[in-house]
Amino acid sequence: MDNYVKTPHLIEEKSFEIITEELGEKTFPEEIGKIVKRVIHTTADFEYADITIISDGAIEAAKEAVKKGYNIVTDTNMAKSGINKRILKSFGGEVRCFIADEDVAVRAKEEKTTRAMAAMNKAIEDETNKIFVIGNAPTALFKLKEHMEAGRVKPALIIGVPVGFVGAAESKEELEKLDVPYITIRGRKGGSTVAAAIMNAILYMI
Amino acid sequence: MDNYVKTPHLIEEKSFEIITEELGEKTFPEEIGKIVKRVIHTTADFEYADITIISDGAIEAAKEAVKKGYNIVTDTNMAKSGINKRILKSFGGEVRCFIADEDVAVRAKEEKTTRAMAAMNKAIEDETNKIFVIGNAPTALFKLKEHMEAGRVKPALIIGVPVGFVGAAESKEELEKLDVPYITIRGRKGGSTVAAAIMNAILYMI
């Protein structure tokens, strides 16, 4: 019981070494690799090496957006919890999640939609909310797309990785058609931990 | 864009139907099935059907522990965020996570260990903390084991599902040797969303 690794920094370093080794000949450009490996680190699922999609220039755009002090909006408090706020704060940004707000619950009930959609409606009312990190709700991603097409919001980055069996894959297919810097996971997989891992990988690059 | 499912309840119901269908001949006793399917719902990863391990009587013990109003301790704020507090609160319990506490950071530094371990040291000081939900840190699980063996804590349930490449699988192997009601995921997989999904599956049964 005394011979397990107790130093957090070493645990992470060793984990990334193992991941790199097991990826074998599957290599990536440096910054893309950092994102893919952090997702695998978070899930222990190597399938993410094949289904993580990063649009051209998205990493550069993401770093710029953070440096400009834009806020991050997440669809769940889980994703919010998982994002490293210290680095973001040093540039003036913060992580916001409106899903549990009382006015959002009221609006969702009135409009007979998901709270995730009502939360997105609230998010776009403040134009410093420019980075969207969606790990759970396809409806949040669909709603964001509607707002973009209507010219109501112009995100600096969308990390769109809803997980699940109803609408998740479809919402991400739609994301890939949009003219916006994005990072996504093809198919059903994804989730709040994956969303946070991607955002953190970008924050740690800065 | 108008034909996607917007009703949260229907989305979840449909998801569980798809999961049951795709599991095919792989069936489970009802309550075990509810846990396994909720984990798959959270990850979109059917491997969890084969690696989710529930000790004899653990579900019954878990329900009893919730009904007694015991508190849940998580190793991360992500897992805490993901757990349904409403049901727990109706029995008098709450979800606690000490990882971000200032005194925990100080103790971890002094003892040169992980914050996860220092947080576990703090958790066992209050004996109403009886349900442990560990989704991330193997060191939290190892530390909990030490405290159990020293007779300092007697958990009513351990959901021990740390994810990762260094110590995670080993920590869960140790959990399976303990005389305690437990739910675990064999191997590297797991995580905060998985931990919360398992706890929620239990809460929804009550």
Coordinates of C-alpha atoms in Angstrom, one line a residue:
Chain A
M1 CA 0.0 0.0 0.0
D2 CA 3.0 2.3 0.2
N3 CA 4.3 1.9 -3.3
Y4 CA 1.7 3.8 -5.2
V5 CA 2.4 7.1 -7.0
K6 CA 1.3 10.0 -4.8
T7 CA 2.7 12.9 -6.7
P8 CA -0.1 14.4 -8.9
H9 CA 2.4 15.9 -11.4
L10 CA 4.1 12.6 -11.9
I11 CA 0.9 10.7 -12.2
E12 CA -0.2 12.9 -15.1
E13 CA 3.2 12.8 -16.8
K14 CA 3.3 9.0 -16.6
S15 CA -0.2 8.7 -17.9
F16 CA 0.6 10.8 -21.0
E17 CA 3.7 8.6 -21.6
I18 CA 1.6 5.5 -21.5
I19 CA -1.0 7.0 -23.8
T20 CA 1.6 8.1 -26.4
E21 CA 3.2 4.7 -26.2
E22 CA -0.1 2.8 -26.8
L23 CA -1.1 5.1 -29.6
G24 CA 2.0 3.7 -31.3
E25 CA 2.2 4.8 -34.9
K26 CA -0.9 6.9 -34.6
T27 CA 0.7 10.3 -34.2
F28 CA -0.7 13.9 -34.3
P29 CA 0.7 17.4 -34.8
E30 CA 1.7 18.6 -31.4
E31 CA -1.2 20.7 -30.3
I32 CA -3.8 18.4 -31.8
G33 CA -2.1 15.6 -29.9
K34 CA -2.3 17.4 -26.7
I35 CA -6.1 17.6 -27.1
V36 CA -6.6 14.0 -28.2
K37 CA -4.4 12.7 -25.4
R38 CA -6.1 14.7 -22.7
V39 CA -9.4 13.3 -23.9
I40 CA -8.0 9.7 -23.7
H41 CA -6.5 10.5 -20.3
T42 CA -10.0 11.5 -19.1
T43 CA -11.9 8.5 -20.6
A44 CA -9.3 5.7 -20.9
D45 CA -10.9 5.2 -24.3
F46 CA -8.6 5.1 -27.2
E47 CA -11.4 5.4 -29.7
Y48 CA -11.2 9.1 -29.2
A49 CA -8.0 9.1 -31.2
D50 CA -10.2 8.4 -34.3
I51 CA -13.3 10.5 -33.6
T52 CA -11.9 13.8 -32.3
I53 CA -12.3 16.5 -35.0
I54 CA -10.7 19.9 -34.8
S55 CA -11.6 22.4 -37.5
D56 CA -8.7 24.3 -39.3
G57 CA -7.5 27.1 -37.1
A58 CA -9.7 26.2 -34.2
I59 CA -6.9 25.8 -31.7
E60 CA -5.4 29.2 -32.6
A61 CA -8.8 30.8 -32.5
A62 CA -9.4 29.2 -29.1
K63 CA -6.2 30.5 -27.6
E64 CA -7.0 34.0 -29.0
A65 CA -10.5 33.9 -27.5
V66 CA -9.1 33.1 -24.1
K67 CA -6.5 35.8 -24.3
K68 CA -9.2 38.3 -25.2
G69 CA -10.9 37.5 -21.9
Y70 CA -14.1 36.1 -23.4
N71 CA -16.3 34.0 -21.1
I72 CA -16.9 30.4 -21.5
V73 CA -20.5 29.1 -21.4
T74 CA -21.1 25.5 -20.6
D75 CA -24.3 23.5 -20.8
T76 CA -23.9 21.7 -17.5
N77 CA -22.4 22.5 -14.1
M78 CA -20.3 19.3 -14.5
A79 CA -18.5 20.8 -17.4
K80 CA -18.1 24.1 -15.6
S81 CA -16.7 22.3 -12.6
G82 CA -14.1 20.5 -14.7
I83 CA -12.7 23.6 -16.4
N84 CA -9.5 25.1 -15.0
K85 CA -10.6 28.6 -14.0
R86 CA -7.3 29.9 -12.8
I87 CA -5.8 30.3 -16.2
L88 CA -9.0 31.7 -17.7
K89 CA -9.3 34.2 -14.9
S90 CA -5.7 35.5 -15.5
F91 CA -7.0 36.8 -18.8
G92 CA -10.3 38.2 -17.3
G93 CA -12.7 35.4 -18.4
E94 CA -14.9 33.3 -16.4
V95 CA -17.0 30.1 -16.8
R96 CA -20.7 30.5 -16.8
C97 CA -23.5 28.0 -16.7
F98 CA -27.2 29.0 -16.7
I99 CA -28.8 25.6 -16.6
A100 CA -29.8 25.8 -12.9
D101 CA -30.9 29.4 -13.0
E102 CA -34.5 30.0 -11.8
D103 CA -35.5 32.2 -14.7
V104 CA -34.2 29.5 -17.1
A105 CA -36.4 26.9 -15.5
V106 CA -39.4 29.2 -15.8
R107 CA -38.7 29.9 -19.5
A108 CA -38.1 26.3 -20.3
K109 CA -41.5 25.4 -18.8
E110 CA -43.3 28.2 -20.6
E111 CA -41.7 27.4 -23.9
K112 CA -42.0 23.6 -23.4
T113 CA -38.4 23.1 -24.3
T114 CA -35.3 21.8 -22.5
R115 CA -33.6 23.9 -19.8
A116 CA -30.5 23.5 -21.9
M117 CA -32.2 25.5 -24.7
A118 CA -33.5 28.1 -22.4
A119 CA -30.0 28.4 -20.9
M120 CA -28.6 29.0 -24.4
N121 CA -31.2 31.7 -25.0
K122 CA -30.0 33.5 -21.9
A123 CA -26.3 32.9 -22.7
I124 CA -26.4 34.8 -26.0
E125 CA -27.8 37.9 -24.4
D126 CA -24.3 38.9 -23.2
E127 CA -21.9 39.2 -26.1
T128 CA -18.8 38.6 -23.9
N129 CA -20.0 35.0 -23.8
K130 CA -18.1 33.8 -26.9
I131 CA -16.7 30.3 -26.1
F132 CA -19.3 27.6 -25.9
V133 CA -18.5 24.3 -24.3
I134 CA -21.4 21.8 -24.7
G135 CA -20.8 18.3 -23.5
N136 CA -24.3 17.0 -22.8
A137 CA -27.3 18.5 -24.5
P138 CA -27.8 18.2 -28.2
T139 CA -30.7 20.7 -27.8
A140 CA -28.2 23.3 -26.6
L141 CA -26.1 22.8 -29.7
F142 CA -29.2 22.9 -32.0
K143 CA -30.4 26.1 -30.3
L144 CA -26.9 27.7 -30.6
K145 CA -27.0 26.9 -34.3
E146 CA -30.4 28.6 -34.7
H147 CA -29.1 31.7 -33.0
M148 CA -26.0 31.8 -35.2
E149 CA -28.0 31.4 -38.4
A150 CA -30.2 34.3 -37.2
G151 CA -27.1 36.4 -36.7
R152 CA -27.7 36.7 -33.0
V153 CA -24.4 35.3 -31.9
K154 CA -20.9 34.8 -33.4
P155 CA -19.0 32.3 -31.2
A156 CA -15.2 32.5 -31.1
L157 CA -15.1 28.7 -30.5
I158 CA -17.6 25.9 -30.0
I159 CA -16.5 22.7 -28.3
G160 CA -19.6 20.7 -29.1
V161 CA -19.4 17.1 -27.8
P162 CA -22.8 16.1 -26.6
V163 CA -23.0 12.4 -25.7
G164 CA -25.9 10.1 -26.2
F165 CA -28.4 8.2 -28.3
V166 CA -31.0 10.8 -29.3
G167 CA -29.8 13.8 -31.3
A168 CA -26.2 13.8 -30.1
A169 CA -24.6 12.6 -33.3
E170 CA -26.9 14.7 -35.4
S171 CA -26.2 17.8 -33.5
K172 CA -22.5 17.3 -34.0
E173 CA -23.0 16.7 -37.8
E174 CA -24.7 20.1 -37.9
L175 CA -21.9 21.7 -36.0
E176 CA -19.4 20.5 -38.6
K177 CA -21.3 22.3 -41.3
L178 CA -21.1 25.7 -39.6
D179 CA -18.6 28.4 -40.4
V180 CA -17.1 28.6 -36.9
P181 CA -14.0 27.3 -35.2
Y182 CA -15.1 24.1 -33.6
I183 CA -13.9 20.9 -31.9
T184 CA -16.2 17.9 -31.9
I185 CA -16.4 14.2 -31.3
R186 CA -18.1 12.2 -34.2
G187 CA -20.8 9.8 -33.3
R188 CA -22.4 9.1 -30.0
K189 CA -19.5 9.6 -27.6
G190 CA -18.5 12.7 -25.7
G191 CA -19.7 14.1 -22.5
S192 CA -19.0 16.8 -19.8
T193 CA -15.7 15.3 -18.8
V194 CA -14.6 15.2 -22.5
A195 CA -15.8 18.8 -23.0
A196 CA -13.8 20.0 -20.0
A197 CA -10.7 18.0 -21.0
I198 CA -10.7 19.7 -24.4
M199 CA -11.1 23.1 -23.0
N200 CA -8.3 22.4 -20.4
A201 CA -6.0 21.1 -23.0
I202 CA -6.3 24.5 -24.7
L203 CA -5.9 26.5 -21.5
Y204 CA -2.7 24.5 -20.6
M205 CA -1.2 25.4 -24.0
I206 CA -1.4 29.1 -23.3
Chain B
M1 CA -34.2 22.0 -37.6
D2 CA -37.6 21.7 -36.1
N3 CA -37.9 18.0 -36.0
Y4 CA -35.6 17.2 -33.1
V5 CA -36.8 15.9 -29.8
K6 CA -37.1 18.7 -27.3
T7 CA -38.8 17.0 -24.4
P8 CA -36.2 15.9 -21.8
H9 CA -38.3 13.1 -20.4
L10 CA -38.9 11.6 -23.9
I11 CA -35.2 11.9 -24.8
E12 CA -34.1 9.9 -21.8
E13 CA -36.9 7.2 -22.3
K14 CA -36.0 6.8 -26.0
S15 CA -32.3 6.6 -25.1
F16 CA -32.9 3.7 -22.6
E17 CA -35.0 1.9 -25.3
I18 CA -32.1 2.1 -27.8
I19 CA -29.6 0.9 -25.2
T20 CA -31.8 -2.0 -24.2
E21 CA -32.3 -2.9 -27.8
E22 CA -28.6 -2.7 -28.7
L23 CA -27.6 -4.8 -25.6
G24 CA -29.6 -7.5 -27.3
E25 CA -29.3 -10.8 -25.5
K26 CA -27.1 -9.2 -22.8
T27 CA -29.7 -8.8 -20.1
F28 CA -29.5 -8.0 -16.4
P29 CA -31.6 -8.3 -13.2
E30 CA -33.8 -5.2 -13.1
E31 CA -31.9 -3.0 -10.7
I32 CA -28.4 -4.0 -12.0
G33 CA -29.7 -3.2 -15.5
K34 CA -30.7 0.3 -14.4
I35 CA -27.2 1.0 -13.2
V36 CA -25.5 -0.5 -16.2
K37 CA -27.8 1.3 -18.7
R38 CA -27.4 4.6 -17.0
V39 CA -23.6 4.3 -17.3
I40 CA -23.9 3.5 -21.0
H41 CA -26.4 6.4 -21.4
T42 CA -23.7 8.7 -19.9
T43 CA -20.8 7.4 -21.9
A44 CA -22.3 5.9 -25.1
D45 CA -19.8 3.1 -24.4
F46 CA -21.3 -0.4 -24.4
E47 CA -18.1 -1.9 -22.9
Y48 CA -19.5 -0.8 -19.5
A49 CA -22.0 -3.7 -19.8
D50 CA -19.0 -6.1 -19.3
I51 CA -16.9 -4.2 -16.7
T52 CA -19.5 -2.8 -14.2
I53 CA -19.2 -4.9 -11.0
I54 CA -21.8 -4.6 -8.2
S55 CA -21.1 -6.5 -5.0
D56 CA -23.8 -8.7 -3.5
G57 CA -26.3 -6.6 -1.7
A58 CA -24.7 -3.3 -2.6
I59 CA -27.8 -1.8 -4.2
E60 CA -29.9 -2.6 -1.2
A61 CA -27.2 -1.3 1.1
A62 CA -27.0 1.9 -1.0
K63 CA -30.7 2.5 -0.8
E64 CA -30.7 2.0 2.9
A65 CA -27.8 4.4 3.3
V66 CA -29.6 7.1 1.4
K67 CA -32.8 6.6 3.4
K68 CA -30.8 6.9 6.6
G69 CA -29.8 10.4 5.5
Y70 CA -26.1 9.7 5.3
N71 CA -23.9 12.2 3.3
I72 CA -22.2 11.4 0.1
V73 CA -18.5 12.3 -0.2
T74 CA -17.1 12.7 -3.7
D75 CA -13.5 13.1 -4.8
T76 CA -14.2 15.8 -7.3
N77 CA -16.5 18.7 -7.7
M78 CA -17.5 17.3 -11.1
A79 CA -18.9 14.2 -9.5
K80 CA -20.6 16.3 -6.9
S81 CA -22.2 18.5 -9.6
G82 CA -23.5 15.5 -11.4
I83 CA -25.4 13.9 -8.5
N84 CA -29.1 14.6 -8.0
K85 CA -29.3 16.4 -4.7
R86 CA -33.1 16.7 -4.6
I87 CA -33.8 13.1 -3.8
L88 CA -30.9 12.9 -1.3
K89 CA -32.0 16.1 0.4
S90 CA -35.5 14.7 1.0
F91 CA -33.9 12.1 3.3
G92 CA -31.6 14.6 5.0
G93 CA -28.3 13.8 3.2
E94 CA -26.1 16.1 1.2
V95 CA -23.2 15.8 -1.2
R96 CA -19.8 17.0 0.1
C97 CA -16.5 17.4 -1.7
F98 CA -13.4 18.7 0.2
I99 CA -10.9 18.7 -2.7
A100 CA -11.0 22.5 -3.1
D101 CA -10.9 23.4 0.6
E102 CA -8.1 25.6 1.7
D103 CA -7.1 23.4 4.7
V104 CA -7.0 20.4 2.4
A105 CA -4.6 22.2 0.0
V106 CA -2.4 23.1 3.0
R107 CA -2.4 19.5 4.4
A108 CA -1.6 18.0 1.0
K109 CA 1.4 20.3 0.6
E110 CA 2.7 19.6 4.1
E111 CA 2.2 15.8 3.7
K112 CA 3.5 15.8 0.1
T113 CA 0.5 13.8 -1.0
T114 CA -2.4 14.4 -3.4
R115 CA -5.2 16.8 -2.5
A116 CA -7.5 13.8 -3.1
M117 CA -5.8 12.0 -0.2
A118 CA -5.9 15.0 2.1
A119 CA -9.6 15.4 1.3
M120 CA -10.3 11.8 2.2
N121 CA -8.5 12.4 5.6
K122 CA -10.9 15.3 6.2
A123 CA -14.0 13.3 5.0
I124 CA -13.6 10.6 7.6
E125 CA -13.6 13.0 10.5
D126 CA -17.4 13.3 10.3
E127 CA -19.0 9.9 10.7
T128 CA -22.2 10.9 8.9
N129 CA -20.1 10.8 5.7
K130 CA -20.8 7.2 4.9
I131 CA -21.3 7.0 1.1
F132 CA -18.1 7.5 -0.9
V133 CA -18.3 8.2 -4.7
I134 CA -14.8 8.3 -6.2
G135 CA -14.6 8.8 -9.9
N136 CA -11.2 10.2 -10.5
A137 CA -8.5 9.7 -8.0
P138 CA -7.0 6.3 -7.3
T139 CA -5.2 7.9 -4.4
A140 CA -8.5 8.8 -2.7
L141 CA -9.5 5.1 -3.0
F142 CA -6.2 3.9 -1.6
K143 CA -6.4 6.3 1.3
L144 CA -10.0 5.3 2.1
K145 CA -8.8 1.7 2.2
E146 CA -6.1 2.6 4.7
H147 CA -8.6 4.3 6.9
M148 CA -11.0 1.3 6.7
E149 CA -8.2 -1.2 7.6
A150 CA -7.2 1.0 10.5
G151 CA -10.9 0.9 11.7
R152 CA -11.3 4.7 11.3
V153 CA -14.2 4.5 8.9
K154 CA -16.9 2.0 8.0
P155 CA -18.5 3.1 4.7
A156 CA -22.1 2.1 3.9
L157 CA -21.2 2.1 0.2
I158 CA -18.3 2.8 -2.0
I159 CA -18.8 3.7 -5.6
G160 CA -15.1 3.4 -6.7
V161 CA -14.6 4.1 -10.4
P162 CA -11.4 6.1 -10.8
V163 CA -10.4 6.4 -14.5
G164 CA -6.9 6.4 -15.9
F165 CA -3.6 4.8 -16.5
V166 CA -1.6 5.1 -13.3
G167 CA -3.1 3.3 -10.3
A168 CA -6.8 3.4 -11.4
A169 CA -7.2 -0.3 -12.2
E170 CA -5.0 -1.3 -9.2
S171 CA -7.1 0.8 -6.8
K172 CA -10.3 -0.9 -8.0
E173 CA -8.7 -4.3 -7.6
E174 CA -8.1 -3.5 -4.0
L175 CA -11.6 -2.2 -3.6
E176 CA -13.0 -5.6 -4.7
K177 CA -11.1 -7.3 -1.9
L178 CA -12.7 -5.2 0.8
D179 CA -15.6 -6.3 3.0
V180 CA -17.8 -3.4 2.0
P181 CA -20.8 -2.9 -0.3
Y182 CA -19.2 -1.5 -3.5
I183 CA -19.8 -0.8 -7.2
T184 CA -16.8 -0.5 -9.4
I185 CA -15.7 -0.6 -13.1
R186 CA -12.9 -3.1 -13.8
G187 CA -9.8 -1.8 -15.7
R188 CA -8.9 1.7 -16.7
K189 CA -12.3 3.1 -17.5
G190 CA -14.6 5.1 -15.2
G191 CA -14.6 8.8 -14.3
S192 CA -16.7 11.5 -12.6
T193 CA -19.6 11.2 -15.0
V194 CA -19.7 7.4 -14.5
A195 CA -19.6 7.8 -10.8
A196 CA -22.4 10.3 -10.8
A197 CA -24.5 8.1 -13.1
I198 CA -24.2 5.1 -10.8
M199 CA -25.2 7.2 -7.8
N200 CA -28.1 8.7 -9.7
A201 CA -29.3 5.3 -10.8
I202 CA -29.6 4.3 -7.2
L203 CA -31.3 7.6 -6.2
Y204 CA -33.9 7.2 -9.0
M205 CA -34.7 3.7 -7.7
I206 CA -35.8 5.0 -4.3

